[in-house]
XYZ file of C-alpha atoms in Angstrom:
383
model
C 96.857 101.811 206.260
C 93.273 101.074 207.288
C 92.785 104.743 208.231
C 94.256 106.028 204.975
C 92.726 103.351 202.620
C 89.325 102.287 203.906
C 88.828 99.519 201.287
C 92.210 97.873 201.848
C 92.144 94.053 201.803
C 94.115 91.615 203.994
C 96.264 90.741 200.973
C 97.041 94.417 200.420
C 98.092 94.814 204.044
C 100.177 91.623 203.966
C 101.948 92.719 200.790
C 102.724 96.200 202.163
C 104.029 94.742 205.412
C 106.136 92.145 203.553
C 107.671 94.767 201.295
C 108.327 97.171 204.182
C 109.899 94.556 206.475
C 112.210 92.744 204.093
C 114.691 92.012 206.886
C 111.992 90.224 209.009
C 112.394 92.445 212.076
C 108.646 93.103 212.254
C 109.486 96.807 212.492
C 109.285 99.516 209.840
C 111.568 102.502 209.868
C 110.946 105.845 208.130
C 113.680 105.035 205.651
C 112.080 101.709 204.703
C 108.681 103.350 204.388
C 110.018 106.128 202.122
C 111.908 103.608 199.986
C 108.773 101.518 199.613
C 106.845 104.531 198.350
C 109.535 105.348 195.777
C 110.171 101.786 194.580
C 106.655 100.420 194.778
C 105.305 102.061 191.618
C 108.464 101.278 189.609
C 108.391 97.634 190.645
C 104.711 97.311 189.798
C 105.291 98.857 186.332
C 108.214 96.502 185.670
C 106.115 93.485 186.607
C 103.234 94.558 184.370
C 105.440 95.424 181.401
C 107.586 92.289 181.782
C 110.561 94.458 180.845
C 112.708 93.617 183.848
C 112.981 90.725 186.271
C 113.023 87.973 183.670
C 116.302 86.674 185.001
C 115.056 86.942 188.594
C 111.951 84.888 187.844
C 114.074 82.376 185.950
C 116.331 82.028 189.005
C 113.299 81.421 191.245
C 111.954 78.829 188.821
C 115.261 76.963 188.722
C 115.440 76.940 192.537
C 111.901 75.592 192.921
C 112.424 72.851 190.319
C 115.768 71.767 191.705
C 114.465 71.699 195.316
C 110.926 70.558 194.626
C 110.847 67.836 197.339
C 112.298 70.054 199.995
C 110.003 72.916 199.031
C 106.935 70.753 199.287
C 107.954 69.706 202.821
C 108.567 73.343 203.709
C 105.073 74.319 202.551
C 103.521 71.679 204.812
C 105.679 72.591 207.782
C 104.918 76.317 207.602
C 101.179 75.841 206.966
C 99.424 75.672 210.321
C 96.827 73.412 208.794
C 99.485 71.171 207.304
C 97.842 71.512 203.879
C 100.832 73.047 202.192
C 99.183 76.443 201.646
C 101.188 79.543 202.502
C 100.029 83.085 202.993
C 101.626 86.076 201.356
C 103.758 86.830 204.398
C 105.021 83.244 204.501
C 105.896 83.444 200.794
C 107.881 86.582 201.527
C 109.814 84.760 204.209
C 110.512 81.881 201.757
C 111.774 84.259 199.072
C 114.137 85.954 201.513
C 115.754 82.540 202.156
C 116.605 81.830 198.482
C 120.386 81.995 198.045
C 121.800 84.764 195.859
C 118.700 86.940 195.837
C 118.953 90.497 197.171
C 116.229 92.733 198.619
C 115.186 94.368 195.302
C 114.855 90.987 193.608
C 112.845 89.675 196.532
C 110.520 92.701 196.262
C 110.065 91.995 192.555
C 109.117 88.369 193.294
C 106.648 89.441 195.995
C 105.114 92.084 193.703
C 104.817 89.513 190.916
C 103.127 86.995 193.194
C 100.883 89.733 194.560
C 99.718 90.831 191.098
C 99.377 87.462 189.367
C 98.363 85.198 192.259
C 95.065 84.602 193.960
C 93.392 87.590 195.427
C 93.335 85.940 198.882
C 97.158 85.590 198.858
C 97.182 81.860 199.607
C 99.437 79.716 197.359
C 100.589 76.109 197.421
C 103.713 74.788 195.776
C 102.057 73.889 192.444
C 100.361 77.279 192.156
C 103.609 79.060 192.902
C 105.545 77.024 190.321
C 102.813 77.612 187.702
C 102.879 81.370 188.324
C 106.660 81.492 188.010
C 106.612 79.536 184.768
C 103.788 81.675 183.443
C 105.894 84.800 183.773
C 108.114 83.750 180.877
C 105.214 82.395 178.870
C 103.326 85.586 179.414
C 106.313 87.528 178.258
C 106.629 85.395 175.156
C 102.948 85.858 174.409
C 103.246 89.572 174.818
C 106.331 89.661 172.617
C 104.574 87.575 170.023
C 101.555 89.850 170.228
C 103.762 92.873 169.822
C 105.505 91.299 166.860
C 102.213 90.324 165.293
C 100.917 93.830 165.851
C 104.031 95.222 164.215
C 103.630 92.837 161.318
C 100.005 93.843 160.937
C 100.947 97.496 160.931
C 103.652 96.854 158.341
C 101.242 94.827 156.235
C 98.685 97.624 156.414
C 101.340 100.127 155.364
C 102.425 97.933 152.444
C 98.802 97.418 151.419
C 98.253 101.173 151.421
C 101.384 101.701 149.346
C 100.328 98.925 146.971
C 96.890 100.430 146.590
C 98.414 103.828 145.937
C 100.820 102.320 143.399
C 97.913 100.522 141.730
C 95.970 103.746 141.467
C 98.994 105.553 140.072
C 99.590 102.749 137.573
C 95.957 102.877 136.497
C 96.222 106.629 136.025
C 99.437 106.148 134.063
C 97.802 103.548 131.807
C 94.826 105.840 131.214
C 97.207 108.670 130.364
C 99.116 106.476 127.907
C 95.853 105.401 126.276
C 94.784 109.027 125.973
C 98.116 110.018 124.445
C 97.910 107.080 121.999
C 94.398 108.078 120.943
C 95.535 111.677 120.477
C 98.432 110.528 118.293
C 96.089 108.378 116.202
C 93.723 111.307 115.726
C 96.598 113.562 114.700
C 97.853 110.943 112.229
C 94.369 110.553 110.763
C 94.025 114.317 110.431
C 97.439 114.531 108.787
C 96.559 111.728 106.360
C 93.297 113.511 105.593
C 95.117 116.768 104.861
C 97.609 114.931 102.659
C 94.756 113.264 100.788
C 93.072 116.630 100.210
C 96.350 118.108 98.973
C 96.875 115.166 96.619
C 93.340 115.536 95.273
C 93.892 119.254 94.741
C 97.184 118.593 92.956
C 95.503 115.941 90.803
C 92.714 118.364 89.925
C 95.251 121.058 89.033
C 97.203 118.608 86.865
C 94.015 117.466 85.139
C 93.019 121.083 84.562
C 96.430 121.844 83.040
C 96.142 118.834 80.714
C 92.658 119.906 79.650
C 93.875 123.457 79.030
C 96.748 122.141 76.916
C 94.399 119.882 74.942
C 91.941 122.731 74.397
C 94.768 125.033 73.274
C 96.155 122.395 70.941
C 92.710 121.726 69.451
C 92.097 125.444 68.953
C 95.433 125.862 67.203
C 94.647 123.008 64.853
C 91.216 124.419 64.122
C 92.567 127.931 63.454
C 95.309 126.943 61.054
C 94.012 123.694 59.552
C 92.303 125.323 56.562
C 95.084 127.733 55.547
C 98.326 126.226 56.801
C 100.291 123.401 55.293
C 101.253 120.055 56.853
C 104.185 121.598 58.750
C 101.967 124.205 60.472
C 99.413 121.517 61.339
C 102.138 119.335 62.811
C 103.382 122.247 64.942
C 99.843 123.040 66.261
C 99.117 119.422 67.054
C 102.201 119.573 69.277
C 104.561 116.918 68.106
C 107.173 117.993 70.588
C 104.918 118.712 73.608
C 105.225 116.144 76.351
C 106.591 113.589 73.886
C 109.891 111.857 73.987
C 112.656 112.744 71.553
C 112.426 109.273 69.973
C 108.719 109.782 69.144
C 109.445 113.199 67.628
C 112.196 111.822 65.429
C 109.904 109.011 64.273
C 107.142 111.463 63.309
C 109.617 113.777 61.532
C 110.867 110.783 59.568
C 107.270 109.933 58.617
C 106.694 113.534 57.499
C 109.853 113.439 55.372
C 108.689 110.179 53.756
C 105.317 111.730 52.977
C 107.008 114.813 51.528
C 109.252 112.641 49.370
C 106.255 110.670 48.141
C 104.438 113.906 47.301
C 107.515 115.145 45.469
C 107.549 111.990 43.390
C 103.869 112.428 42.588
C 104.484 116.071 41.668
C 107.305 115.024 39.374
C 105.007 112.503 37.737
C 102.360 115.176 37.304
C 104.906 117.537 35.748
C 105.997 114.817 33.352
C 102.366 114.241 32.397
C 101.889 117.923 31.674
C 105.044 117.950 29.548
C 103.754 114.916 27.656
C 100.510 116.745 27.035
C 102.499 119.691 25.636
C 104.415 117.409 23.275
C 101.181 115.844 22.077
C 99.768 119.310 21.400
C 102.816 120.254 19.382
C 102.308 117.175 17.236
C 98.762 118.219 16.474
C 97.120 115.525 18.606
C 94.232 116.673 20.719
C 94.231 115.449 24.355
C 91.189 113.384 25.170
C 88.774 114.576 27.808
C 89.696 113.693 31.420
C 87.422 111.461 33.372
C 86.583 112.071 36.973
C 89.042 110.162 39.249
C 87.676 108.100 42.058
C 87.973 109.479 45.593
C 91.046 108.633 47.613
C 90.623 105.785 50.037
C 91.956 107.980 52.856
C 88.959 110.293 52.607
C 90.242 112.845 50.049
C 87.911 114.809 47.779
C 87.142 113.554 44.274
C 89.023 115.253 41.386
C 86.736 117.290 39.194
C 86.609 116.579 35.429
C 88.872 118.935 33.521
C 87.477 120.530 30.342
C 88.858 119.375 27.017
C 91.943 121.085 25.762
C 91.902 122.786 22.374
C 94.857 123.184 20.130
C 95.464 126.608 18.595
C 96.315 126.753 14.919
C 99.937 127.191 14.106
C 101.207 130.652 13.355
C 101.666 131.582 9.675
C 105.344 132.025 10.173
C 105.688 128.273 10.573
C 107.696 126.552 13.203
C 106.391 124.864 16.294
C 102.778 124.513 17.047
C 101.129 126.978 19.438
C 100.814 126.016 23.061
C 97.721 124.259 24.277
C 94.901 126.350 25.625
C 91.815 125.499 27.587
C 88.277 126.539 26.694
C 88.848 130.108 28.004
C 91.893 130.567 25.795
C 94.572 130.592 28.487
C 97.878 128.903 27.817
C 99.174 126.090 29.976
C 102.643 126.130 31.468
C 104.440 124.188 34.042
C 107.585 124.611 36.060
C 109.184 122.953 38.994
C 108.880 124.624 42.369
C 110.195 123.726 45.751
C 107.524 122.692 48.125
C 107.892 121.359 51.767
C 105.749 119.064 53.841
C 102.271 120.571 53.573
C 103.501 123.482 51.362
C 106.813 124.497 53.073
C 109.525 125.349 50.520
C 112.375 124.202 52.796
C 111.529 120.471 52.475
C 112.697 120.312 48.813
C 109.538 118.808 47.348
C 108.556 119.512 43.722
C 105.082 121.005 43.123
C 103.035 122.512 40.326
C 102.584 126.222 39.711
C 100.349 128.017 37.218
C 101.948 130.652 35.029
C 100.420 133.663 33.448
C 98.619 133.499 30.111
C 99.385 135.384 26.967
C 96.634 137.848 27.687
C 98.188 138.774 31.089
C 95.573 136.902 33.202
C 96.777 134.975 36.346
C 94.315 132.065 36.390
C 95.063 128.822 38.325
C 94.658 125.674 36.267
C 91.786 123.581 37.753
C 93.456 120.211 37.506
C 96.653 121.323 39.209
C 94.638 123.036 41.943
C 92.694 119.853 42.595
C 95.908 117.822 42.745
C 97.443 120.240 45.261
C 94.342 120.108 47.467
C 94.342 116.321 47.307
C 98.043 116.196 48.244
C 97.505 118.554 51.210
C 94.631 116.410 52.450
C 96.768 113.273 52.246
C 99.585 115.003 54.145
C 97.219 116.103 56.922
C 95.728 112.603 57.179
C 99.181 111.022 57.475
C 100.254 113.569 60.080
C 97.155 112.908 62.122
C 97.852 109.161 61.960
């Protein structure tokens, strides 16, 4: 050993000798030497890893505790100095004497004491008992360290997963916010397009109404001077966009106006007939005064020239018909006249007949009355 390992220590030599000579014969065979080489490294690894030999060390601890008094005496007896300190070889001899412990278990105990004891190999009873008890405590500490290490690794893994989940959640929240903002923008754009469409539709509707009003005003302007009340009512657009109830109400008003005009026409015809009777009796009709203007805005009636009575014919009989200053005869007859001049309404109007001389001259007074009646009809229709 000294030739092969120059730096070998006395403890190293004592341990090798103790392991090789487990039977205490102070002789080493080739078989024991070969077995020591094969088992030495395995035993040392088991002691360092604390994976095996726990039960063996526990057995040694129980034996030392149960036989503490005897073991203390043994330490003093074996120690040459009577101090109770044993060398590594003496410890090997003590271990071989423990009941129920075989050679492999004894080698494990010697290897344990060799690795964890003093480097000089000298141990007393207290040091030996402390080393044996420390084997289990060391194992517990190592197990606890391993468990703590495993817990730390698991905690680190969970922290990494949590951090990753947090990042993913943050990305998800950002994505949801982006989608929400996109939806809001789309809704605002859609509302804007709808507003533009509504404005365009409103402008089109307003343009149509203006066109209809312009067309209705043009129709009234084109036919107001020459058409009667019925044509003016049609151009104004009684039926356009109005309800049927409003149309019926206006038609009823027009019929009332037509009836009133018919009554006035009848009164005018009766007046003309009365004038004819007065002429036949030889009474001259007094001159007509100018009538005041109608309150509704109608034109004033012009003063009619005085009527002259022709002398009666020599043959006798009735007096000649009345004539105006130009010599034309007056005549009257009933005619059918509608609202504003339409014959279908059944109103009675005045018409000028031809004179004796063949001239077709309209009587001024009747013409003024007709104009006044037409103006009243148009005013009522407009109202």
